[in-house]
Coordinates of C-alpha atoms in Angstrom, one line a residue:
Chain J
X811 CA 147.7 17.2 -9.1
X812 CA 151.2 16.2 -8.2
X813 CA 153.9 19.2 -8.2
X814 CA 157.4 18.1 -8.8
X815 CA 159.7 20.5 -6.8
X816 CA 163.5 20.8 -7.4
X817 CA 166.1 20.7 -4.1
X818 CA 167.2 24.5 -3.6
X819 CA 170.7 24.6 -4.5
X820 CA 173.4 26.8 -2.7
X821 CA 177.1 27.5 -2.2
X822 CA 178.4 27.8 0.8
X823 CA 180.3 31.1 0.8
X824 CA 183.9 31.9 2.5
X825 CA 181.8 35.1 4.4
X826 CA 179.9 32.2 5.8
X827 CA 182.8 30.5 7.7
X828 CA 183.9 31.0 11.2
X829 CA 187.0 30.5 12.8
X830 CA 186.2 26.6 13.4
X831 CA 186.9 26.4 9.8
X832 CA 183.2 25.5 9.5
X833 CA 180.0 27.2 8.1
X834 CA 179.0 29.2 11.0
X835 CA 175.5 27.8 12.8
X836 CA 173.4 30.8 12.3
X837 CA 173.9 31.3 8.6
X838 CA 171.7 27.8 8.2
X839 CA 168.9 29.6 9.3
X840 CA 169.1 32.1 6.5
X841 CA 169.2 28.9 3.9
X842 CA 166.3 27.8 5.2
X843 CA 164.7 30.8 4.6
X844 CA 165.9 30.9 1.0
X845 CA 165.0 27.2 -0.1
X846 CA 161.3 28.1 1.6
X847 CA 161.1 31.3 -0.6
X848 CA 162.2 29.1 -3.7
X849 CA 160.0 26.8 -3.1
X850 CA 156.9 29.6 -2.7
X851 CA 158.4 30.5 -6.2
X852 CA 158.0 27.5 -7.8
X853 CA 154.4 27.1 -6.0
X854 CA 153.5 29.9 -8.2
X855 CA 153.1 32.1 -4.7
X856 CA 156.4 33.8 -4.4
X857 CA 157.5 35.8 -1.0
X858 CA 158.0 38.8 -3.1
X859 CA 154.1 38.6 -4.3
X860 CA 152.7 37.7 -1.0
X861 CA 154.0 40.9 0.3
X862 CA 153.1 42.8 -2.2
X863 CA 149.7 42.1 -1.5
X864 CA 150.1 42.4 2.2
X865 CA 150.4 38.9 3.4
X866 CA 153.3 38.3 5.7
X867 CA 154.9 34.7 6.5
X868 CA 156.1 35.2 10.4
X869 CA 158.3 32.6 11.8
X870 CA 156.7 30.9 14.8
X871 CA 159.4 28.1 15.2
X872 CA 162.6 26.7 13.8
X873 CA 164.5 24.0 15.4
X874 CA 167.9 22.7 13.8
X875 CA 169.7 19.4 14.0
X876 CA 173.4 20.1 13.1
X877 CA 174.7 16.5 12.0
X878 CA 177.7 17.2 9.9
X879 CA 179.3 20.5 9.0
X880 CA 179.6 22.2 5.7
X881 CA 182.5 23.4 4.3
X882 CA 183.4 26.9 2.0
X883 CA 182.9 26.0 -1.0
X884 CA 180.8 23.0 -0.6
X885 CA 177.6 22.8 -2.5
X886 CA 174.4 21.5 -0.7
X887 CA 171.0 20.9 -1.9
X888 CA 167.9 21.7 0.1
X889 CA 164.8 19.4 0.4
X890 CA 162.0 20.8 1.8
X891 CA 159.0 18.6 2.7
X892 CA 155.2 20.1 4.0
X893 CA 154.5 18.1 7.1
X894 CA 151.4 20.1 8.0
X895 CA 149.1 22.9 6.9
X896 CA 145.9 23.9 7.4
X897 CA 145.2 27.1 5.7
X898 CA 146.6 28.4 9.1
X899 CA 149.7 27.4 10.5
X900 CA 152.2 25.9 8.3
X901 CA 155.2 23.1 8.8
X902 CA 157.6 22.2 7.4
X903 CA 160.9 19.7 7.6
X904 CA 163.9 20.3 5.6
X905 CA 167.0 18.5 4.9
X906 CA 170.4 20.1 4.2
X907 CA 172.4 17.4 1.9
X908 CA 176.1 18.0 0.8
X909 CA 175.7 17.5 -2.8
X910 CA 179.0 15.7 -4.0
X911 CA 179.1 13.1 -0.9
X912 CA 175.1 13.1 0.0
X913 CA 175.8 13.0 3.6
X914 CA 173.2 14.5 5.6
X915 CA 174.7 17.9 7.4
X916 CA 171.4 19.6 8.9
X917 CA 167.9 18.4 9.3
X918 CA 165.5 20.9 10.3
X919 CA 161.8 22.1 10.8
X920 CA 159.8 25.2 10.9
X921 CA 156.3 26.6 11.9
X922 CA 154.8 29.6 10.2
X923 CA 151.7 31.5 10.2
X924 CA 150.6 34.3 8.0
X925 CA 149.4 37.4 8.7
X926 CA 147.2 40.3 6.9
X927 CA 147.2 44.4 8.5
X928 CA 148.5 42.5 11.7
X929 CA 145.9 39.8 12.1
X930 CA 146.4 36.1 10.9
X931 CA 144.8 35.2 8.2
X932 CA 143.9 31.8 6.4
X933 CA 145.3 31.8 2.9
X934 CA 141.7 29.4 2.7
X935 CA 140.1 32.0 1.9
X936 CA 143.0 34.7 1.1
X937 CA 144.8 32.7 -1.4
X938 CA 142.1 29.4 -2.4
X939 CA 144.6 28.6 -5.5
X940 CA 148.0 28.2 -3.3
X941 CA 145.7 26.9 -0.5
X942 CA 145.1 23.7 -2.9
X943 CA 148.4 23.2 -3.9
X944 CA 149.7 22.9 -0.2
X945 CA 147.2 20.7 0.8
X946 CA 148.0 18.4 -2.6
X947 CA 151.6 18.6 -1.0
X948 CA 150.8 17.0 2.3
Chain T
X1062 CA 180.2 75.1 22.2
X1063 CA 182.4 72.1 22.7
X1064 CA 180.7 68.7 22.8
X1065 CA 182.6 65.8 24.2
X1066 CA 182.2 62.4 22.4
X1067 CA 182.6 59.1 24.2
X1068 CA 184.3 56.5 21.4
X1069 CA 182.3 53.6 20.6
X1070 CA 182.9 50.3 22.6
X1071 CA 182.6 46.6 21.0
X1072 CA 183.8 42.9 22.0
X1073 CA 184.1 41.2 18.5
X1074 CA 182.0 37.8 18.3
X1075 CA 182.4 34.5 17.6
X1076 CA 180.2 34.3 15.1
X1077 CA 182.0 37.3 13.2
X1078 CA 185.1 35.5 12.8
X1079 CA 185.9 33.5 9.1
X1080 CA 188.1 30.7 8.6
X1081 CA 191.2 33.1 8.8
X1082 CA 190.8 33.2 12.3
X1083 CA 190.1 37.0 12.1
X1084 CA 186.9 39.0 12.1
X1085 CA 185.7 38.9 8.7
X1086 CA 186.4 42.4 6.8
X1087 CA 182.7 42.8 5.8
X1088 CA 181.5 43.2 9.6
X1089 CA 183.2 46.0 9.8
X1090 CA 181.0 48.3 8.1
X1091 CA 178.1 47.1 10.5
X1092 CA 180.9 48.0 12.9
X1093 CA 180.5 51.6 11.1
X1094 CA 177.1 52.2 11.5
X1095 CA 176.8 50.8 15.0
X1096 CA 179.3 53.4 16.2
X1097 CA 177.7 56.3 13.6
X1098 CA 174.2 55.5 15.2
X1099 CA 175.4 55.8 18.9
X1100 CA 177.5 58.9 17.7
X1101 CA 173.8 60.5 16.9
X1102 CA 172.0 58.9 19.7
X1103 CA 175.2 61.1 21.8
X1104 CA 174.3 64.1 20.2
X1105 CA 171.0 63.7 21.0
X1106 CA 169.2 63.1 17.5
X1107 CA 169.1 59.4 17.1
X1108 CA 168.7 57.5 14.3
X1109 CA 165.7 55.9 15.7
X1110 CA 164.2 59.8 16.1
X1111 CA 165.1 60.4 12.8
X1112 CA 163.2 57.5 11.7
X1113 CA 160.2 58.6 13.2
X1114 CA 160.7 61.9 11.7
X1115 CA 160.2 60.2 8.4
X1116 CA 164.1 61.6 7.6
X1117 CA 166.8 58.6 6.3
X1118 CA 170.2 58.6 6.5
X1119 CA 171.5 57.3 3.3
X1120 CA 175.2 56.3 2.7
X1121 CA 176.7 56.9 -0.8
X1122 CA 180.2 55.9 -0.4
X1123 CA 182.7 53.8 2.6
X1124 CA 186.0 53.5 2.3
X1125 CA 188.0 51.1 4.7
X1126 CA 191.6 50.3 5.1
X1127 CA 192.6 47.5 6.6
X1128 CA 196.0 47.6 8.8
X1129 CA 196.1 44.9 11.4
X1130 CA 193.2 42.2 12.2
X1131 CA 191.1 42.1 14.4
X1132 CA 190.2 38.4 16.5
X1133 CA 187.9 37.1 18.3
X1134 CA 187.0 38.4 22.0
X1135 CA 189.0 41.8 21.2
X1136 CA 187.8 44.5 22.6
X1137 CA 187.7 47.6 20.1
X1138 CA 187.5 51.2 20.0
X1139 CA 186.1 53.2 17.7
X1140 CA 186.7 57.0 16.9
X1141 CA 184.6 59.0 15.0
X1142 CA 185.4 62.7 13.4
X1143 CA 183.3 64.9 10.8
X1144 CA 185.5 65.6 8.2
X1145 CA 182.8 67.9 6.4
X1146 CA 178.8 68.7 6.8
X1147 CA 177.3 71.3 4.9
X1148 CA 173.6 70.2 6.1
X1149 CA 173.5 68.1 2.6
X1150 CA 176.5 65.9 3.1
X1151 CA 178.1 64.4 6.2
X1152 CA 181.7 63.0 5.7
X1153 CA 182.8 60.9 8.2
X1154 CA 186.1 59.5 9.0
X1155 CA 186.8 56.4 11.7
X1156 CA 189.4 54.7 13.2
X1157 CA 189.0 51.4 15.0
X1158 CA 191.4 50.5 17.5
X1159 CA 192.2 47.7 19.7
X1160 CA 191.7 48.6 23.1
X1161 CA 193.8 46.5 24.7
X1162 CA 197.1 47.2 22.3
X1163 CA 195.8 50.5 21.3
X1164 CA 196.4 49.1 17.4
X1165 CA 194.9 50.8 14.3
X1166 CA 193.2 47.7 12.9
X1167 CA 190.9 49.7 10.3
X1168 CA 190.5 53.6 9.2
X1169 CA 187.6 54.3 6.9
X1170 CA 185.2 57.2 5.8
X1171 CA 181.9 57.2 4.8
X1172 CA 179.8 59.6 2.8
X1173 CA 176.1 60.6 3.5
X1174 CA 173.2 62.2 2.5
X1175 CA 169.9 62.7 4.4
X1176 CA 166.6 62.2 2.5
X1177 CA 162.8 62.6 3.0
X1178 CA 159.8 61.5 1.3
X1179 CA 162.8 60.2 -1.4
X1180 CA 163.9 63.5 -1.8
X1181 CA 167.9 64.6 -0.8
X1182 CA 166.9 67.5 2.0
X1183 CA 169.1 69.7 4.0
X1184 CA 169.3 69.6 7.9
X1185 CA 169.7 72.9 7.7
X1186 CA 166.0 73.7 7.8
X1187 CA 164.6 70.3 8.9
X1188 CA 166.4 70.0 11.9
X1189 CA 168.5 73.1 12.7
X1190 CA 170.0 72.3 16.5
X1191 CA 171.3 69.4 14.6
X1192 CA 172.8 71.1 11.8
X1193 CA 174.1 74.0 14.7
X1194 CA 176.0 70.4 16.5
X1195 CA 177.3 69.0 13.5
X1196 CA 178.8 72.5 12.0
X1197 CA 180.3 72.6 15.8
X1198 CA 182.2 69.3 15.6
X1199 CA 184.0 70.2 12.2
Chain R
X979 CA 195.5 34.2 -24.9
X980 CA 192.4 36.0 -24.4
X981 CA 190.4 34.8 -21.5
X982 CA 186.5 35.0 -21.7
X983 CA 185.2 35.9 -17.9
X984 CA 181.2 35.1 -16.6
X985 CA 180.0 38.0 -14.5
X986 CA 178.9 36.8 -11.4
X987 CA 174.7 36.3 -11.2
X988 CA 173.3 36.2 -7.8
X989 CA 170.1 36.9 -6.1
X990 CA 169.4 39.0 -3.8
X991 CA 168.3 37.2 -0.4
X992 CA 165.4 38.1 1.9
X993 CA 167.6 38.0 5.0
X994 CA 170.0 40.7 3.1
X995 CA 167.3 43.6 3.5
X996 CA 167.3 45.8 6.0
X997 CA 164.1 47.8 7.7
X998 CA 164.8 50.2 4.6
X999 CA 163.5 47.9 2.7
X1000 CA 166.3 47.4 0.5
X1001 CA 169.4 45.2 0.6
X1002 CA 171.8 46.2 3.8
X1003 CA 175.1 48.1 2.6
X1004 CA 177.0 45.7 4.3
X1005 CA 176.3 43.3 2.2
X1006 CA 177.7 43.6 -0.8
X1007 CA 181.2 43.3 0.7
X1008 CA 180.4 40.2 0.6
X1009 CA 179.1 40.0 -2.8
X1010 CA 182.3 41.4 -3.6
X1011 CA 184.2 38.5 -2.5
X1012 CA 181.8 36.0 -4.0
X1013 CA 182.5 37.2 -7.3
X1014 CA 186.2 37.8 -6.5
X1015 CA 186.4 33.7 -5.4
X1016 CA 183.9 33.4 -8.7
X1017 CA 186.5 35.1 -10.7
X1018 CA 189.7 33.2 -9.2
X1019 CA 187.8 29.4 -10.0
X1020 CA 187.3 30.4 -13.2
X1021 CA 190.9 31.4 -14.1
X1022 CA 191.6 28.3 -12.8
X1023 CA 193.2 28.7 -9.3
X1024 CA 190.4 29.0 -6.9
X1025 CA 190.5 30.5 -3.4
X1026 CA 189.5 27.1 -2.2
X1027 CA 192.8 25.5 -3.6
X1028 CA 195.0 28.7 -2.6
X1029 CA 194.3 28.2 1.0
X1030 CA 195.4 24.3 0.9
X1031 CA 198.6 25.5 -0.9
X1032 CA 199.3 28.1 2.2
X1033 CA 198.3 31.1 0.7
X1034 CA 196.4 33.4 1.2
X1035 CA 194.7 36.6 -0.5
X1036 CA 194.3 39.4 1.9
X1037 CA 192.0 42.3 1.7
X1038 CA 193.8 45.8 2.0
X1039 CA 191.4 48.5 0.9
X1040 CA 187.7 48.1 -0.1
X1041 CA 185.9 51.0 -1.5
X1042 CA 181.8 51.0 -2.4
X1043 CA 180.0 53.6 -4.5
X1044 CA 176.0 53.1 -3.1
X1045 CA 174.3 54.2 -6.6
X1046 CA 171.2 52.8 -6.6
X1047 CA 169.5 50.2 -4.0
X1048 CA 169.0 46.6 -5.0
X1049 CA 166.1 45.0 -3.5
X1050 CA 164.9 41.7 -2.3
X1051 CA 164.6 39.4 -5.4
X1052 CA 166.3 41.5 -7.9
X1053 CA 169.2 39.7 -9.6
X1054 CA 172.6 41.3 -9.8
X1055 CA 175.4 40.7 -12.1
X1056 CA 178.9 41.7 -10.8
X1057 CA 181.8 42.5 -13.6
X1058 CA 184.9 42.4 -12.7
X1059 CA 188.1 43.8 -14.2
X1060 CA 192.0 43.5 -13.0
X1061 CA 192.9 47.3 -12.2
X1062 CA 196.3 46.5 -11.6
X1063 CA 198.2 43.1 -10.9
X1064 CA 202.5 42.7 -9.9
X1065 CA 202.4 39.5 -8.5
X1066 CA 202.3 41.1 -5.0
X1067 CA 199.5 43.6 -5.7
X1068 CA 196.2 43.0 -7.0
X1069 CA 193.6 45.7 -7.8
X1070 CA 190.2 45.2 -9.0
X1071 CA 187.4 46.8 -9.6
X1072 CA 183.7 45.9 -9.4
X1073 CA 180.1 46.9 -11.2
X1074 CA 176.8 45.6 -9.6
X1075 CA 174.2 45.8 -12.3
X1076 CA 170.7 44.6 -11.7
X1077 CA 170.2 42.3 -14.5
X1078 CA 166.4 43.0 -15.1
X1079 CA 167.0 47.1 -15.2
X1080 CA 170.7 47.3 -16.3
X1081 CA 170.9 49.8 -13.7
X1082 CA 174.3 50.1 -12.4
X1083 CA 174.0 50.0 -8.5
X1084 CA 176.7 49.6 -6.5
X1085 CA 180.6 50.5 -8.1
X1086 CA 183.5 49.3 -6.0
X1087 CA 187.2 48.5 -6.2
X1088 CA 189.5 46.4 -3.9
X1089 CA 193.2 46.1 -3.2
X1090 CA 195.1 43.0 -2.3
X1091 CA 198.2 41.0 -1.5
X1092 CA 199.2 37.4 -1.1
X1093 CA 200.3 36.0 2.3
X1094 CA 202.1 33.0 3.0
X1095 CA 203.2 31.9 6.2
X1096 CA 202.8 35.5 7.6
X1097 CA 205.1 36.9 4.6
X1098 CA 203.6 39.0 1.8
X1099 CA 204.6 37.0 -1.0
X1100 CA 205.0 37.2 -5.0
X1101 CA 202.6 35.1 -6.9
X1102 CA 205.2 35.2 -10.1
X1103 CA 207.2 32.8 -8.2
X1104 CA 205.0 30.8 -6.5
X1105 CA 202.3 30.8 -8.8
X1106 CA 203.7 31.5 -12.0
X1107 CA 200.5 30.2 -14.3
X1108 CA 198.1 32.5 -12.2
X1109 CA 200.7 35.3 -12.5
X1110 CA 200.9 34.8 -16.0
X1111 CA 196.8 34.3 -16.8
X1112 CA 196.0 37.5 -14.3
X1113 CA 198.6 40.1 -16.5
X1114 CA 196.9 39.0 -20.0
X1115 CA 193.7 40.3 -18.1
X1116 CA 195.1 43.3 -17.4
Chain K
X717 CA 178.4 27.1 45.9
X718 CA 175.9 29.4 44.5
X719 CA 176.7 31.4 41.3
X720 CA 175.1 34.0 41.0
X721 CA 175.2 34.6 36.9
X722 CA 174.3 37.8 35.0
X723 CA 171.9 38.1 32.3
X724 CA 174.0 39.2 29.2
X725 CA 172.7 42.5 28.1
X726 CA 172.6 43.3 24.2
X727 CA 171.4 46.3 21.8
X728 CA 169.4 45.0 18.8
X729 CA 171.5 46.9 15.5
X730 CA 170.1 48.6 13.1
X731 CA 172.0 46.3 10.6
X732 CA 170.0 43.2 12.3
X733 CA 166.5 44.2 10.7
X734 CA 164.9 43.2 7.8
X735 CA 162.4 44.6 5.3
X736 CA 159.5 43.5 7.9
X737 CA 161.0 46.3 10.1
X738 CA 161.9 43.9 13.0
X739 CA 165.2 42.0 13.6
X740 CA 165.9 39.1 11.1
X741 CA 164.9 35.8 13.0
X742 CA 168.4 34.1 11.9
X743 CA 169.9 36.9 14.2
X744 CA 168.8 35.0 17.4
X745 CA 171.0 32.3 16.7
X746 CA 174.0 34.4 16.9
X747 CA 172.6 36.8 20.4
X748 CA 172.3 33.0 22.0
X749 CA 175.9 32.2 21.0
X750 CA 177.0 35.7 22.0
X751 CA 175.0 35.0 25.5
X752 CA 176.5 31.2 26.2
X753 CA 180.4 32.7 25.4
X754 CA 179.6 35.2 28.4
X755 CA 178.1 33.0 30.2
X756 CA 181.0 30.7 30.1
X757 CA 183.1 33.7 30.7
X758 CA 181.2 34.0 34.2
X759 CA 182.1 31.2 34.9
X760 CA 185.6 31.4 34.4
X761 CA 185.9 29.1 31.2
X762 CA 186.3 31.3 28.6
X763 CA 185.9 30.3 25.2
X764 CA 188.3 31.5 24.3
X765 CA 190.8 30.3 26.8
X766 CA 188.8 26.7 25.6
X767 CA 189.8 27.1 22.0
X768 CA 193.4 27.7 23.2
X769 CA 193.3 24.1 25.5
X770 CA 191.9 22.7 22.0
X771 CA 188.9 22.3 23.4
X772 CA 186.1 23.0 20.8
X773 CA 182.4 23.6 22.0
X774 CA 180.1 22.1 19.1
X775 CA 176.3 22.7 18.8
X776 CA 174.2 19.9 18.3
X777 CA 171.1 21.3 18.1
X778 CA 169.0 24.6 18.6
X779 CA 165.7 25.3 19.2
X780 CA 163.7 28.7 19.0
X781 CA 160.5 29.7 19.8
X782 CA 159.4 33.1 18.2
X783 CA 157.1 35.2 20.7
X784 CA 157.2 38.8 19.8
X785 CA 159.4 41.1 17.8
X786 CA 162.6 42.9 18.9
X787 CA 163.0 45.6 16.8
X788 CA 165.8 48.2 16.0
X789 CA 166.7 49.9 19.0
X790 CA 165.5 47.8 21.5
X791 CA 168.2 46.6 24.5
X792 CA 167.1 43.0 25.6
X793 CA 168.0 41.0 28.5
X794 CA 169.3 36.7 27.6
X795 CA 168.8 35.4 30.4
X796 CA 170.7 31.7 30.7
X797 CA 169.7 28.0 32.6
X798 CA 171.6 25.2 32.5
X799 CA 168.9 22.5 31.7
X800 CA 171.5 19.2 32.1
X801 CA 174.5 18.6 32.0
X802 CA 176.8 15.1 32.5
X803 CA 180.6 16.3 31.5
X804 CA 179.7 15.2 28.0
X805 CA 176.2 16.8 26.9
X806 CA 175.5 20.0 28.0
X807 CA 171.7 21.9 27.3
X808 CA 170.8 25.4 27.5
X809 CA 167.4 26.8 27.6
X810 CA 167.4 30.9 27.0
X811 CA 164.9 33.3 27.7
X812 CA 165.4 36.9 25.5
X813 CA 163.4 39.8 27.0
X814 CA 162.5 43.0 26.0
X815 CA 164.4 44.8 28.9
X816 CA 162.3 48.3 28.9
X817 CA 158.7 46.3 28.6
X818 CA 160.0 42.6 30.0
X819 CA 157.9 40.8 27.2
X820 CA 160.1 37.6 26.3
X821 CA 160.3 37.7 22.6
X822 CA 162.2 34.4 21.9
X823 CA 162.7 31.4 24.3
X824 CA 165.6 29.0 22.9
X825 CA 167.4 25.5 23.7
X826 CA 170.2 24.3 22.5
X827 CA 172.1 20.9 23.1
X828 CA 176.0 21.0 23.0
X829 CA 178.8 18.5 23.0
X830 CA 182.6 19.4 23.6
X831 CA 185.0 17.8 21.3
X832 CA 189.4 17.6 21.3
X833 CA 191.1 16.5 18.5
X834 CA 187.8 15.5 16.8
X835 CA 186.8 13.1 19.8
X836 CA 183.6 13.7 22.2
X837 CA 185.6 14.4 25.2
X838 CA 183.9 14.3 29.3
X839 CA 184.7 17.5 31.0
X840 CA 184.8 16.0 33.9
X841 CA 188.6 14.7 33.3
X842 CA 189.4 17.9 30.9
X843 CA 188.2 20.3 33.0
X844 CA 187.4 19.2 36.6
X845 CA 186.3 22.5 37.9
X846 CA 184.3 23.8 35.1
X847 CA 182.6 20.3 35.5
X848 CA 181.8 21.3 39.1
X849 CA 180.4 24.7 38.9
X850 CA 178.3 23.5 35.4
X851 CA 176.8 20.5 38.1
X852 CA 176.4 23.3 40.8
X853 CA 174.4 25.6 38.3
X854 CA 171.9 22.8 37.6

């Protein structure tokens, strides 16, 4: 089985500037948030079902490489790649790319787990369907 | 009963800012409820209580006016005054000011309700030494 | 000349919510201004290109009727109609609908002027296409 | 010379949380920036006395390691160690504890470079004194 994912796509917005004329550092953090609920979306396991059913991704780790800024009004794409999962802990690497030049402005990675009533869980046995399609993503 | 209440102190941030090279006008209503929640923590019903209480704060309506920016590392005041209560509806007005220049950057008001178990309830009965505070401050 | 405008679509982000469980009121200020830049680039003089001309749209007065919440995932659309337009004042209003519902959520309306070099200025002289595109909308 | 630094002291807003009913992990980002701009004010290099010499601090990269929640309400402690430093490349490493349980809820890194006129510039020339105390600190 080989999923084809599409790049997240995203504007950077004027609120997100600071006064280095720049998109402000922090506000990466919440892209990388919103390309990893897309891609749950297109996985056919979105964020907004996972809850709903009482499993919780936590953030365990994020570490950012800030290469090149964006600008307001840029428009980046998103590439998000699984490095490792085992039905337990999850991680993944992303790329921010600025769409019109393809330069390279933020590479990044995070570590999840998931969690059930408080406990983590394996989505092995939780969720066998989206278990398959993350390990056929590796 | 006269209750005395200490204005609401904040440095603006760095990351606040925008590429004007002023604090971003949307902060400000996070501004708002910062000062609103430690003008209920000062009358001794915190927001966080309230929480607990299963009772939520809901705002209907802000208003802000914008007179003079403010930039990073100011140091701001910020007043609060109830305008009305009636144990249904709080109406608050603010005024932040620069405490350095004593400049009105922004007045604004803000509208609220208090509901429970999604139903609009009055203070009057749920918590009446509140409601007796709040009528005192009009 | 009749000019045709897109509402603004836009989801509504994870990081947005609050411990409510619905989006943060905060936030759509800056929806606001993400379909006010939306609305500029489609008339044909963006906010981007304003800013390298030297001028600069200030916010004045903001105003938000909370209607209903919008919650994490829902999709909004955000109308927008000119209010009022002199070529040194600009008024608008704003409806937040979620798409899926049609349920009107948040109402809002915002005042304006144009800066240039620290001078309110008239966009009839300085921009005498916009001025002329932004009174037909009127 | 010993500096004795303070740990910069922060409330966790109500505005900061998310629909998991702890603060939003993107928030973090923005305490550790709030945290190294006091810091530097300790130190008597200000910021925003930088940004005035045209100097411009840039982050290069940032690390976090999530631990435990902070949630609404909560006052935390950042506490601050200069990991290396050379006049060219300055790292952090940050500790942010609960300050009512001490439980460290994030530990953080994050690698800087100080720029003038778009060039990597050596404190050491800039800003001879700062370069001394940030050596003295290590």
């Amino acid at each position: 089985m080989v999923i084809k994912m599409k790049d997240y796509e995203r504007k950077a917005y004027y609120h997100e500037t600071d006064q280095m004329q720049i998109i402000h550092h922090a506000n990466y953090v919440k892209w990388l948030e919103e390309a990893r609920i897309d891609f749950m979306d297109q996985l056919g396991f979105s964020y907004f079902e996972m809850e709903k059913r009482n499993i919780l991704s936590l953030v365990l780790q994020i570490e950012l490489n800030y290469k090149n800024p964006v600008k307001f009004n840029d428009t980046v794409l998103i590439k998000i790649k699984v490095e490792s999962y085992n039905g337990v802990k999850l991680e993944l690497s992303y790329e921010i790319i600025n769409k019109a030049t393809n330069v390279l402005c933020v590479s990044a990675k995070s570590k999840h787990c998931f969690i059930s009533n408080g406990k983590v869980v394996s989505l092995k046995k939780l969720l066998p369907e989206f278990h398959e399609k993350m390990l056929s993503l590796i």
